[in-house]
Short mmCIF file of N, CA and C in Angstrom, two decimals:
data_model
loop_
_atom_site.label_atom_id
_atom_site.label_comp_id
_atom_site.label_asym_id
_atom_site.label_seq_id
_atom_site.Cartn_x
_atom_site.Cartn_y
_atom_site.Cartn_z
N UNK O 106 -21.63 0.47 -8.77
CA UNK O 106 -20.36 0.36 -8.08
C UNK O 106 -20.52 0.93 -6.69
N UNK O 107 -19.53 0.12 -5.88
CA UNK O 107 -19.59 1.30 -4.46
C UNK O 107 -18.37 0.49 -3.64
N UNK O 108 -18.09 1.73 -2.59
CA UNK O 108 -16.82 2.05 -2.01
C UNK O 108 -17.07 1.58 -0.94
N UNK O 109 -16.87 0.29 -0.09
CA UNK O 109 -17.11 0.36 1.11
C UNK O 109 -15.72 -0.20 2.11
N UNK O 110 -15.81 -0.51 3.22
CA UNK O 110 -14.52 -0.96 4.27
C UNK O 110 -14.06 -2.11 3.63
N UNK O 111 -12.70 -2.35 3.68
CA UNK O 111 -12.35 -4.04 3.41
C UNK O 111 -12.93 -4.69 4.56
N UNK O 112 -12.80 -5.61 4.56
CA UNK O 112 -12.76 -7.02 5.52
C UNK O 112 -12.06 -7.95 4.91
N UNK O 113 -11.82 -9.04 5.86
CA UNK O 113 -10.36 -9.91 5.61
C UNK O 113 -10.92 -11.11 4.70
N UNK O 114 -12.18 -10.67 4.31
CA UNK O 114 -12.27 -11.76 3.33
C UNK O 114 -11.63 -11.21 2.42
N UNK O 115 -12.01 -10.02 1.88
CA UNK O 115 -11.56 -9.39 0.76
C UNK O 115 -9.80 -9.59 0.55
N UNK O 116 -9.08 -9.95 1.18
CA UNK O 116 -7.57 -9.93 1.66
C UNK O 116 -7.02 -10.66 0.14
N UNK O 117 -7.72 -11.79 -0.24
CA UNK O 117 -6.96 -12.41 -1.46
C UNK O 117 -7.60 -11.51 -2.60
N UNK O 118 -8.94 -10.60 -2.95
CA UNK O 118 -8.89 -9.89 -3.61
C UNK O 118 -7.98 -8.61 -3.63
N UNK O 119 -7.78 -8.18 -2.52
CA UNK O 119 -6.37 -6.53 -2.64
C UNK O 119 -5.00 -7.16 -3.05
N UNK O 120 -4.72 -8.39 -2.60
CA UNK O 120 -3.14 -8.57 -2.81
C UNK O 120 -3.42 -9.02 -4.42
N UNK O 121 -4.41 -9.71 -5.15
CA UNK O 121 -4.15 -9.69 -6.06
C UNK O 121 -3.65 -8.13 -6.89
N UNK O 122 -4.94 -7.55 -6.93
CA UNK O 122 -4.56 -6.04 -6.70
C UNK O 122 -3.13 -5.56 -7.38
N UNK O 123 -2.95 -5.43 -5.53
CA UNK O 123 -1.16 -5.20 -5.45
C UNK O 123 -0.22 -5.87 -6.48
N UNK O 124 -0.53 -7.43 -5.79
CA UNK O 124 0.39 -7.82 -7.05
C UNK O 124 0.70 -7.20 -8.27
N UNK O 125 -0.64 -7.08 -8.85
CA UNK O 125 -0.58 -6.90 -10.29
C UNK O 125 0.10 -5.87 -10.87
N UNK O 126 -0.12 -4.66 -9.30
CA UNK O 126 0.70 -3.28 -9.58
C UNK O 126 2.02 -3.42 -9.54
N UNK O 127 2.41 -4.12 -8.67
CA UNK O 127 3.66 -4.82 -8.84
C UNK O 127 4.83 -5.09 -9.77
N UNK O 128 3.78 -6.17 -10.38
CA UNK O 128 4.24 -6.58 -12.15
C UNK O 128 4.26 -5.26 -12.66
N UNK O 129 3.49 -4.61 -12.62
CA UNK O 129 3.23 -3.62 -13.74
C UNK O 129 4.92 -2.64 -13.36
N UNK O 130 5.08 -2.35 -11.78
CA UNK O 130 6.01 -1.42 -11.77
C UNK O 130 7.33 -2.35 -12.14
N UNK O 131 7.44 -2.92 -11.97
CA UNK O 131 8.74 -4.04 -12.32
C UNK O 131 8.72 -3.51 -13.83
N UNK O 132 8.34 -4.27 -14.28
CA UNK O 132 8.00 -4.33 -16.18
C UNK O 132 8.27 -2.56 -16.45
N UNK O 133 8.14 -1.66 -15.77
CA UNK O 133 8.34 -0.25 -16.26
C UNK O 133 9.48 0.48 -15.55
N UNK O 134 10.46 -0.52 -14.92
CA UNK O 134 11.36 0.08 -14.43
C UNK O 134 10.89 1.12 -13.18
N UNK O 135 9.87 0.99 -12.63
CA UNK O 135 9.82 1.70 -11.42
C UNK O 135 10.09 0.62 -10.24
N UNK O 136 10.79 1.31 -9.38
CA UNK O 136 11.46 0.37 -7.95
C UNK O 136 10.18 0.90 -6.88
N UNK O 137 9.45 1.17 -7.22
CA UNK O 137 8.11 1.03 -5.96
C UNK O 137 7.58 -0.46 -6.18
N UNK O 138 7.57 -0.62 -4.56
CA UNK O 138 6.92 -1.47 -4.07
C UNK O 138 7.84 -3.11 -4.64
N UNK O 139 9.00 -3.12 -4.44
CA UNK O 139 9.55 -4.01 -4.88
C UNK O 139 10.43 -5.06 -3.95
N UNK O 140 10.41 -4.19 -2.69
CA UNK O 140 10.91 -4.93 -1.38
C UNK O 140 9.95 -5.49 -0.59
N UNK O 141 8.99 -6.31 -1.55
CA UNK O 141 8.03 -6.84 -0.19
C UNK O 141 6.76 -6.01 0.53
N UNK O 142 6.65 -4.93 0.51
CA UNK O 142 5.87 -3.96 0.80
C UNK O 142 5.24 -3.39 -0.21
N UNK O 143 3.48 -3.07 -0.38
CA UNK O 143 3.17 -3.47 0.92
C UNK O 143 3.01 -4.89 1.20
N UNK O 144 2.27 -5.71 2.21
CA UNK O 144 2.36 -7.23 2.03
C UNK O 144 0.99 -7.50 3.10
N UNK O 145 0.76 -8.90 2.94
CA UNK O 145 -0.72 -9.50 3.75
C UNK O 145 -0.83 -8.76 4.93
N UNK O 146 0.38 -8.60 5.92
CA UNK O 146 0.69 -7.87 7.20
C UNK O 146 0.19 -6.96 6.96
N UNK O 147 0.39 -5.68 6.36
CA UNK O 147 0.19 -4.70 6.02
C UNK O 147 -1.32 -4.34 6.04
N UNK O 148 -2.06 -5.00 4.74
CA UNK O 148 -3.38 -4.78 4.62
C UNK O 148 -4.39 -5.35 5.91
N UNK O 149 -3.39 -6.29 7.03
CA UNK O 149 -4.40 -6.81 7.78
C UNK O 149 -4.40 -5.77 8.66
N UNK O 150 -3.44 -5.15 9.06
CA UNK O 150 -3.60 -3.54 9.77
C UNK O 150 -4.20 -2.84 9.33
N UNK O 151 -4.14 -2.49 8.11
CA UNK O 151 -5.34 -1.29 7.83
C UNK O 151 -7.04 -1.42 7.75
N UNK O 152 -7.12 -2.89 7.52
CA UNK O 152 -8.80 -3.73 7.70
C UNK O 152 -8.72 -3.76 9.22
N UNK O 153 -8.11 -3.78 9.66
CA UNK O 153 -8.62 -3.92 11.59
C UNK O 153 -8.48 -2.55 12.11
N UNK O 154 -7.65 -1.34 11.59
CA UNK O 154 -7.47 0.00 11.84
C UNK O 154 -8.95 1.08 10.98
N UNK O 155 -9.85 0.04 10.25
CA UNK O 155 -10.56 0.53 9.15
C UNK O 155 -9.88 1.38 8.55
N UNK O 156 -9.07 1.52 7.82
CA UNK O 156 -8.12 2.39 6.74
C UNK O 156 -8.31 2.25 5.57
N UNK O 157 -8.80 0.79 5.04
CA UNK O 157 -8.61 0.04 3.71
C UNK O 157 -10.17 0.37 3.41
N UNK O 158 -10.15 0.51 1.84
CA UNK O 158 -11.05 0.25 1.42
C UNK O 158 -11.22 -0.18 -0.09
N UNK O 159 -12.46 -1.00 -0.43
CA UNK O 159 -12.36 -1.21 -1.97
C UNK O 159 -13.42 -0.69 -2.79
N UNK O 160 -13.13 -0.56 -4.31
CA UNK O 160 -14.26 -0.47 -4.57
C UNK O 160 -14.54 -1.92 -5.72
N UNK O 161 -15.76 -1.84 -5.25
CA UNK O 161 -16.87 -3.22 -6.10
C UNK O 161 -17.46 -3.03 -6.94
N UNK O 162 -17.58 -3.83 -7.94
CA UNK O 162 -18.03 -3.59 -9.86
C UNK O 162 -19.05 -5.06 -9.27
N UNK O 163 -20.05 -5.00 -9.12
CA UNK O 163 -20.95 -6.00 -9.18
C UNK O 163 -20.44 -7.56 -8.65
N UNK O 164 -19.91 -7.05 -7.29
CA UNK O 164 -19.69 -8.13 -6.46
C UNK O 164 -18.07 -8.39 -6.67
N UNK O 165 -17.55 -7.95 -7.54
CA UNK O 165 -15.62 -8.22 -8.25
C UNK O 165 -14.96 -6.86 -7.30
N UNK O 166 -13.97 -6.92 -6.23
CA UNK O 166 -12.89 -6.01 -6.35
C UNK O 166 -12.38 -5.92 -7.38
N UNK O 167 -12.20 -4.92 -7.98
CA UNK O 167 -11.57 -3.88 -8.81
C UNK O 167 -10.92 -2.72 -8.52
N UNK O 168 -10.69 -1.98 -6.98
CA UNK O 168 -9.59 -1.39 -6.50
C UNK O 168 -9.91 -1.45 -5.21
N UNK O 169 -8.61 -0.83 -4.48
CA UNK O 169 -8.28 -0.30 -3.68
C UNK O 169 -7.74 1.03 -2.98
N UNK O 170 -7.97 1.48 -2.08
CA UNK O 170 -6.80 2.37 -1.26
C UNK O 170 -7.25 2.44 0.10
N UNK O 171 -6.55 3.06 0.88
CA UNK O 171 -6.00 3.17 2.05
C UNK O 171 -6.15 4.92 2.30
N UNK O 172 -6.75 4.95 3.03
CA UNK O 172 -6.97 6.81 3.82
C UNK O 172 -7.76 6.55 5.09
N UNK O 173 -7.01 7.20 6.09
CA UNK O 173 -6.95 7.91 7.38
C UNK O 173 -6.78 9.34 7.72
N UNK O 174 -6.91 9.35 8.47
CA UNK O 174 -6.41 11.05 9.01
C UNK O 174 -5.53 10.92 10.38
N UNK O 175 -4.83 10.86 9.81
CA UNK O 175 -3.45 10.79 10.91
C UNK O 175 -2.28 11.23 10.16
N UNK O 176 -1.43 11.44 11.57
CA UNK O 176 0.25 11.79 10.90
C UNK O 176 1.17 10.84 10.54
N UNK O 177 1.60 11.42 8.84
CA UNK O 177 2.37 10.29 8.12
C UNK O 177 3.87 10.86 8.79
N UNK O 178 4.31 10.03 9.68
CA UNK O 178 5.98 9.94 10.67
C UNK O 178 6.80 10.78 9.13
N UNK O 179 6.82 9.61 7.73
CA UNK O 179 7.49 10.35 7.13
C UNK O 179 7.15 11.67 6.24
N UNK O 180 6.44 12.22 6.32
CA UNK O 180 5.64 13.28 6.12
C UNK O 180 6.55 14.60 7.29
N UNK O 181 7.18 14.23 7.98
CA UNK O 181 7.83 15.19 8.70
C UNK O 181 8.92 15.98 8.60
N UNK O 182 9.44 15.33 7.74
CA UNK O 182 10.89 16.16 7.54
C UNK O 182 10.96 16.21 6.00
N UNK O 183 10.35 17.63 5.48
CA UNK O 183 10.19 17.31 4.09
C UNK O 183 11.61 18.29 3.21
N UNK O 184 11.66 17.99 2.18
CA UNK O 184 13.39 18.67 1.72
C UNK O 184 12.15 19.17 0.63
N UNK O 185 13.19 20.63 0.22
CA UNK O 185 13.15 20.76 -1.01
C UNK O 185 11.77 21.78 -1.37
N UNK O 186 11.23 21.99 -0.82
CA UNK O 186 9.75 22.69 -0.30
C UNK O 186 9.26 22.55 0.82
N UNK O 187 8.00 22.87 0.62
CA UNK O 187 6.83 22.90 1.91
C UNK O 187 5.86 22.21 2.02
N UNK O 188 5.05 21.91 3.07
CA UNK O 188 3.68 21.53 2.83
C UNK O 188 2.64 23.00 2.87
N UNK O 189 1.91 22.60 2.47
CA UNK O 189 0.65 23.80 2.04
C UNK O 189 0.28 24.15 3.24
N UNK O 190 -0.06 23.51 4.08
CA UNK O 190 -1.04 23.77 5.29
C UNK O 190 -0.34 23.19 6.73
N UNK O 191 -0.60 23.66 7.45
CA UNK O 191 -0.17 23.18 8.68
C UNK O 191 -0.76 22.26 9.62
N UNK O 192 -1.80 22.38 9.38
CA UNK O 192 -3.25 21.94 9.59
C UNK O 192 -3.33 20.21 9.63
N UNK O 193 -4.28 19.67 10.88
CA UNK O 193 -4.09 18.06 10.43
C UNK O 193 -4.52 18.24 9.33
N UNK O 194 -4.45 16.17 8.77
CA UNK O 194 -4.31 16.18 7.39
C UNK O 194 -5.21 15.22 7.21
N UNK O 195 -5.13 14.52 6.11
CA UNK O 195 -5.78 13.22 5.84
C UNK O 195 -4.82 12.74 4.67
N UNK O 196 -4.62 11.23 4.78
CA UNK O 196 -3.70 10.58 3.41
C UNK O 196 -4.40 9.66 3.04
N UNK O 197 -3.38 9.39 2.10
CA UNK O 197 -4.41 8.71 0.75
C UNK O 197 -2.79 7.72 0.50
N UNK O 198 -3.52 6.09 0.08
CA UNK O 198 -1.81 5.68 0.01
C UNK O 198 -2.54 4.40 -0.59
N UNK O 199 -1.39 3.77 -1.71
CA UNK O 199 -1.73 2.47 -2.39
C UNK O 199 -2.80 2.39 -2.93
N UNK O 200 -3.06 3.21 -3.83
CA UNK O 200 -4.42 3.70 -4.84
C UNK O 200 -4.18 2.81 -5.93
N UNK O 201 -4.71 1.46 -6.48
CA UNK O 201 -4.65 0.41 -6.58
C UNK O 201 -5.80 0.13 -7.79
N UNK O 202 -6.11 0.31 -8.95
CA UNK O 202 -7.71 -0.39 -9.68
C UNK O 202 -6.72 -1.46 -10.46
N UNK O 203 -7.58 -2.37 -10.90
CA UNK O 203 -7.32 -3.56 -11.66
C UNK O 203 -6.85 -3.30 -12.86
N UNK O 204 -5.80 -4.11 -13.85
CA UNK O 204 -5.45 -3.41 -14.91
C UNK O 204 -6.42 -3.05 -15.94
N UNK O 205 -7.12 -4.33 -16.28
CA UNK O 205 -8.11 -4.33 -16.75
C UNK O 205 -9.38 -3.00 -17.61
N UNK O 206 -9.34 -2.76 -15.54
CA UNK O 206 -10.11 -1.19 -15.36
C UNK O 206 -10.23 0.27 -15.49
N UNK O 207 -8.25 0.03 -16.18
CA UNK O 207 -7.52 1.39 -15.96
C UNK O 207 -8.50 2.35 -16.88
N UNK O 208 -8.00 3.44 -16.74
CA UNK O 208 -8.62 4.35 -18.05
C UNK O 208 -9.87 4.51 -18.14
N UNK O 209 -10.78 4.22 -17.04
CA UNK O 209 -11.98 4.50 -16.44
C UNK O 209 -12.60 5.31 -15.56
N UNK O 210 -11.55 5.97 -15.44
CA UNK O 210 -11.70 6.94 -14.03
C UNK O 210 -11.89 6.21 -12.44
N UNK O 211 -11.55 5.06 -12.33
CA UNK O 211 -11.96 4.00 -11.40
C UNK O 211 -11.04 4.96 -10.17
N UNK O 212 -10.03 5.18 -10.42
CA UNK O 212 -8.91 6.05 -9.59
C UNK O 212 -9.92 7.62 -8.81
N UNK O 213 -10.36 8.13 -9.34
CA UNK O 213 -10.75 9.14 -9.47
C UNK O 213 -11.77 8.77 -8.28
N UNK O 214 -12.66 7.84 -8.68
CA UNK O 214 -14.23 7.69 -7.50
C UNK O 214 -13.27 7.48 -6.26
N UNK O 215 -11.74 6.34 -6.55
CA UNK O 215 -11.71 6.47 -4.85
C UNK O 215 -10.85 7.55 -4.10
N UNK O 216 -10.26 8.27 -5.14
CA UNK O 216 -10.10 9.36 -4.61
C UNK O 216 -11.12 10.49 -4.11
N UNK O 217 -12.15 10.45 -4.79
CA UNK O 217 -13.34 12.12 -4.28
C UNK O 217 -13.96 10.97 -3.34
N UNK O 218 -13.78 9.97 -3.25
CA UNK O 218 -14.88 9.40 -2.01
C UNK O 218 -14.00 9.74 -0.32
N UNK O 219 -12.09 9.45 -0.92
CA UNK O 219 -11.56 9.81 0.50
C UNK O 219 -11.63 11.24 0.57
N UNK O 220 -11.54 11.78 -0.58
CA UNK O 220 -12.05 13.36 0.21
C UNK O 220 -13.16 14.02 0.46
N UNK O 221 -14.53 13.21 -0.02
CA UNK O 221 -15.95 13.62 0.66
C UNK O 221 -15.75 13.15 2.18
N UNK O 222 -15.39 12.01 2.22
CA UNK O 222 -14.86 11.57 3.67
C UNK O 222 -14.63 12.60 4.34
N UNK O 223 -12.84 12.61 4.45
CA UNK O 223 -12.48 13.51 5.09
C UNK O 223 -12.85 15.45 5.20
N UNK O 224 -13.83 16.04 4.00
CA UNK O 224 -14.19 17.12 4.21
C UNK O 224 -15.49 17.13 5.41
N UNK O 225 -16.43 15.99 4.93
CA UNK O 225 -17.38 15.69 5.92
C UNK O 225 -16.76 15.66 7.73
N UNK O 226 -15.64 15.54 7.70
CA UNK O 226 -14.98 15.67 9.11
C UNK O 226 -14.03 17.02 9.41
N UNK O 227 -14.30 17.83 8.59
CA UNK O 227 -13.59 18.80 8.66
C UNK O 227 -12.35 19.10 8.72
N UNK O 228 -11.72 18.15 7.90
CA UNK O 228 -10.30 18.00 7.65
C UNK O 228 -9.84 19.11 6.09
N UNK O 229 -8.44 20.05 6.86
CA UNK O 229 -8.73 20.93 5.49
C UNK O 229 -8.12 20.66 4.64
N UNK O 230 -7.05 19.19 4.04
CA UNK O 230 -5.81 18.94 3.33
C UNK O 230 -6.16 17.28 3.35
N UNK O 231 -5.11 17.15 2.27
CA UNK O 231 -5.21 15.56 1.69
C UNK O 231 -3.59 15.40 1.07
N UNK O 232 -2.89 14.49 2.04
CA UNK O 232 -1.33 14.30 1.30
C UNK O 232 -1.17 12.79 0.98
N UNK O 233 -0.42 13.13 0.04
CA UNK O 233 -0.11 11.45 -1.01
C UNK O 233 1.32 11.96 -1.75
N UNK O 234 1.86 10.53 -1.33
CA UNK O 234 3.29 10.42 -2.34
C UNK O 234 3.25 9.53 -3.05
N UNK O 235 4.64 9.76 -4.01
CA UNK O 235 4.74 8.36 -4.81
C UNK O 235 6.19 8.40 -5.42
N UNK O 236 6.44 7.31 -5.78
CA UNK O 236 8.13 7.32 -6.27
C UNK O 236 8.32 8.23 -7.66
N UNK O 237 9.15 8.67 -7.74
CA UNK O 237 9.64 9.61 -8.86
C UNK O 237 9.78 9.02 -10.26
N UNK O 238 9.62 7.89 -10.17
CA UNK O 238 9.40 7.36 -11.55
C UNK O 238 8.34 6.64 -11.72
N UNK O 239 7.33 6.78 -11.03
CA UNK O 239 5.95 6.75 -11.48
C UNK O 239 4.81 8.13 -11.82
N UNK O 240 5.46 8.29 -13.60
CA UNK O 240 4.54 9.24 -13.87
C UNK O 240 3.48 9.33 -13.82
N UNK O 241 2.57 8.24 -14.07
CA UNK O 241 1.34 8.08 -14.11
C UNK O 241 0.68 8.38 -12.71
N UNK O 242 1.03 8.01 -11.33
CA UNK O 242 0.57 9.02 -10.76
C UNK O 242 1.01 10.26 -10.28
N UNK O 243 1.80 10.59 -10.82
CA UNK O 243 1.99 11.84 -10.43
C UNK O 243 1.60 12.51 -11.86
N UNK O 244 1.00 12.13 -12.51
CA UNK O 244 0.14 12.80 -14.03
C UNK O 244 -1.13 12.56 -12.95
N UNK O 245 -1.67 11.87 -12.32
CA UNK O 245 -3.04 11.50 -11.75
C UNK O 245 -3.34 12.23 -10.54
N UNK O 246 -2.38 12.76 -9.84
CA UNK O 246 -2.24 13.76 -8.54
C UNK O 246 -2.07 15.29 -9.57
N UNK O 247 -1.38 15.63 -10.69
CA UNK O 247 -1.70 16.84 -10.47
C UNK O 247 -2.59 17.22 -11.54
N UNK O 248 -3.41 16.21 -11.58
CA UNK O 248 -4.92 16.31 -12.80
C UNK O 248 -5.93 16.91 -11.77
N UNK O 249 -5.67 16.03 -10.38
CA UNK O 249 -6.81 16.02 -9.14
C UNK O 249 -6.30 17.26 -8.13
N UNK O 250 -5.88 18.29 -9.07
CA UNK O 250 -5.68 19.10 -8.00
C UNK O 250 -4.71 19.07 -7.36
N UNK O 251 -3.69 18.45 -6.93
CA UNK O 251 -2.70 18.15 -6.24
C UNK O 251 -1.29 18.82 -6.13
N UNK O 252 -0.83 20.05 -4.97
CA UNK O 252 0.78 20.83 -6.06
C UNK O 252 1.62 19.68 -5.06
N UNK O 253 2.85 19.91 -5.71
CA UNK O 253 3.79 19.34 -5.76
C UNK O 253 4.14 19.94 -4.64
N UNK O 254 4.90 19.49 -3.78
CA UNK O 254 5.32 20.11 -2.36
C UNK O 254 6.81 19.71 -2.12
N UNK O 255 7.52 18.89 -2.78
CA UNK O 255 8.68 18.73 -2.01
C UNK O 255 9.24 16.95 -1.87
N UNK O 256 10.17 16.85 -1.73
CA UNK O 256 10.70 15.60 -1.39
C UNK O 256 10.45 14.64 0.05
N UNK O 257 9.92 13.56 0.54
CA UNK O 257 10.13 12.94 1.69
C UNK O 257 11.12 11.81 1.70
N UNK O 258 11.13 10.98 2.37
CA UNK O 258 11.73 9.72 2.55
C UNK O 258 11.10 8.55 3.11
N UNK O 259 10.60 7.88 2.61
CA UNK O 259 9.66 6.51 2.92
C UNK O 259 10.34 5.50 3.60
N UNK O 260 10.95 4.94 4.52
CA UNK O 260 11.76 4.23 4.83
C UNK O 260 13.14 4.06 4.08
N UNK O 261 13.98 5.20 4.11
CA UNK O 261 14.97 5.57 3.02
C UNK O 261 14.79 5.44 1.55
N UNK O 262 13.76 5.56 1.46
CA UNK O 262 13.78 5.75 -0.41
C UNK O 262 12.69 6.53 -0.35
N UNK O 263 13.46 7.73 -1.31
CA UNK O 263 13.24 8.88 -1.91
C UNK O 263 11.36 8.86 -2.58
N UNK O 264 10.66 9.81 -1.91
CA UNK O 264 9.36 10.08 -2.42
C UNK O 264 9.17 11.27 -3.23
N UNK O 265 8.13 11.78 -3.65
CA UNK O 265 7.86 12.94 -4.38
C UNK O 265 6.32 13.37 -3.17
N UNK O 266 6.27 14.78 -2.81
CA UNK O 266 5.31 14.80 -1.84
C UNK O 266 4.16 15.45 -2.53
N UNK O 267 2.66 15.57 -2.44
CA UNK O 267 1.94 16.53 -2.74
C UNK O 267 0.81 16.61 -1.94
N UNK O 268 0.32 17.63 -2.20
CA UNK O 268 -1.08 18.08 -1.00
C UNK O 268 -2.32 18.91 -2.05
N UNK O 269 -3.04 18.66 -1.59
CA UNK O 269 -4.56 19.05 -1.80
C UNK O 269 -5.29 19.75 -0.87
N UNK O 270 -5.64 21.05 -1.14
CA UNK O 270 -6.56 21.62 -0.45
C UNK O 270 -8.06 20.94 -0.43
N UNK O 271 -8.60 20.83 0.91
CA UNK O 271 -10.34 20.81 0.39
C UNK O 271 -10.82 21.57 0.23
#
């Protein structure tokens, strides 16, 4: 297996992806990702911003995510707690494996790969949200280390915030 940049070929492999997470949050009563977002637009910014990346099972996408080190706008005004560090950051967003794949730890490689990343650059923190009724990752953020920090707002709907020390 290995983790490398998208490119826009890859574009009909991530939205399948997405999609699928999609279905999945529909079918479980979670309202993430149900307005259209994220969408083709989306991922073609983060493949030309290099943000995106997948990982490959013998030539097959089988996930995705998205990490940079920049400031998340809604990451700024957080309710309800704190963030850990003050310090730039690095995020992690639309952490994505195939259903198929679940229960493999597939989640896990692309998570320690964005934070070998970003430690290799001397970045001292790693923040990721997710909607409040998706337990599963927020069972998957605070397996990986992750405390709970507080409430944001994603384009008016309500997030759950957390941070990671490196």
């Amino acid at each position: 297996m290995e983790i490398r940049h998208s490119t826009l070929e890859d574009l009909n492999a991530i939205m399948y992806l997405v999609n699928e997470a999609k279905s999945y949050f529909k079918e479980h009563d979670i309202d993430q990702w149900q307005d259209g977002y994220p969408n083709e637009d989306s991922f073609k910014e983060d493949i030309k911003n290099q943000h995106s990346y997948v990982l490959v099972d013998q030539e097959k996408i089988i996930g995705t995510m998205y990490s940079a080190i920049e400031s998340e706008p809604a990451y700024a005004d957080i309710k309800n707690g704190k963030w850990l560090t003050d310090t730039p950051y690095g995020v992690v967003h639309r952490v994505v494996v195939e259903a198929s794949y679940k229960g493999h730890g597939l989640a896990n490689l692309l998570l320690e790969y964005a934070e070998d990343h970003l430690r290799d650059l001397h970045v001292k923190s790693i923040r990721m949200d997710t909607h409040q009724d998706n337990k599963s990752m927020q069972r998957f953020l605070k397996k990986n280390g992750f405390i709970y920090c507080g409430e944001i707002s994603y384009e008016n709907a309500p997030r759950i915030a957390f941070e990671k020390i490196l």
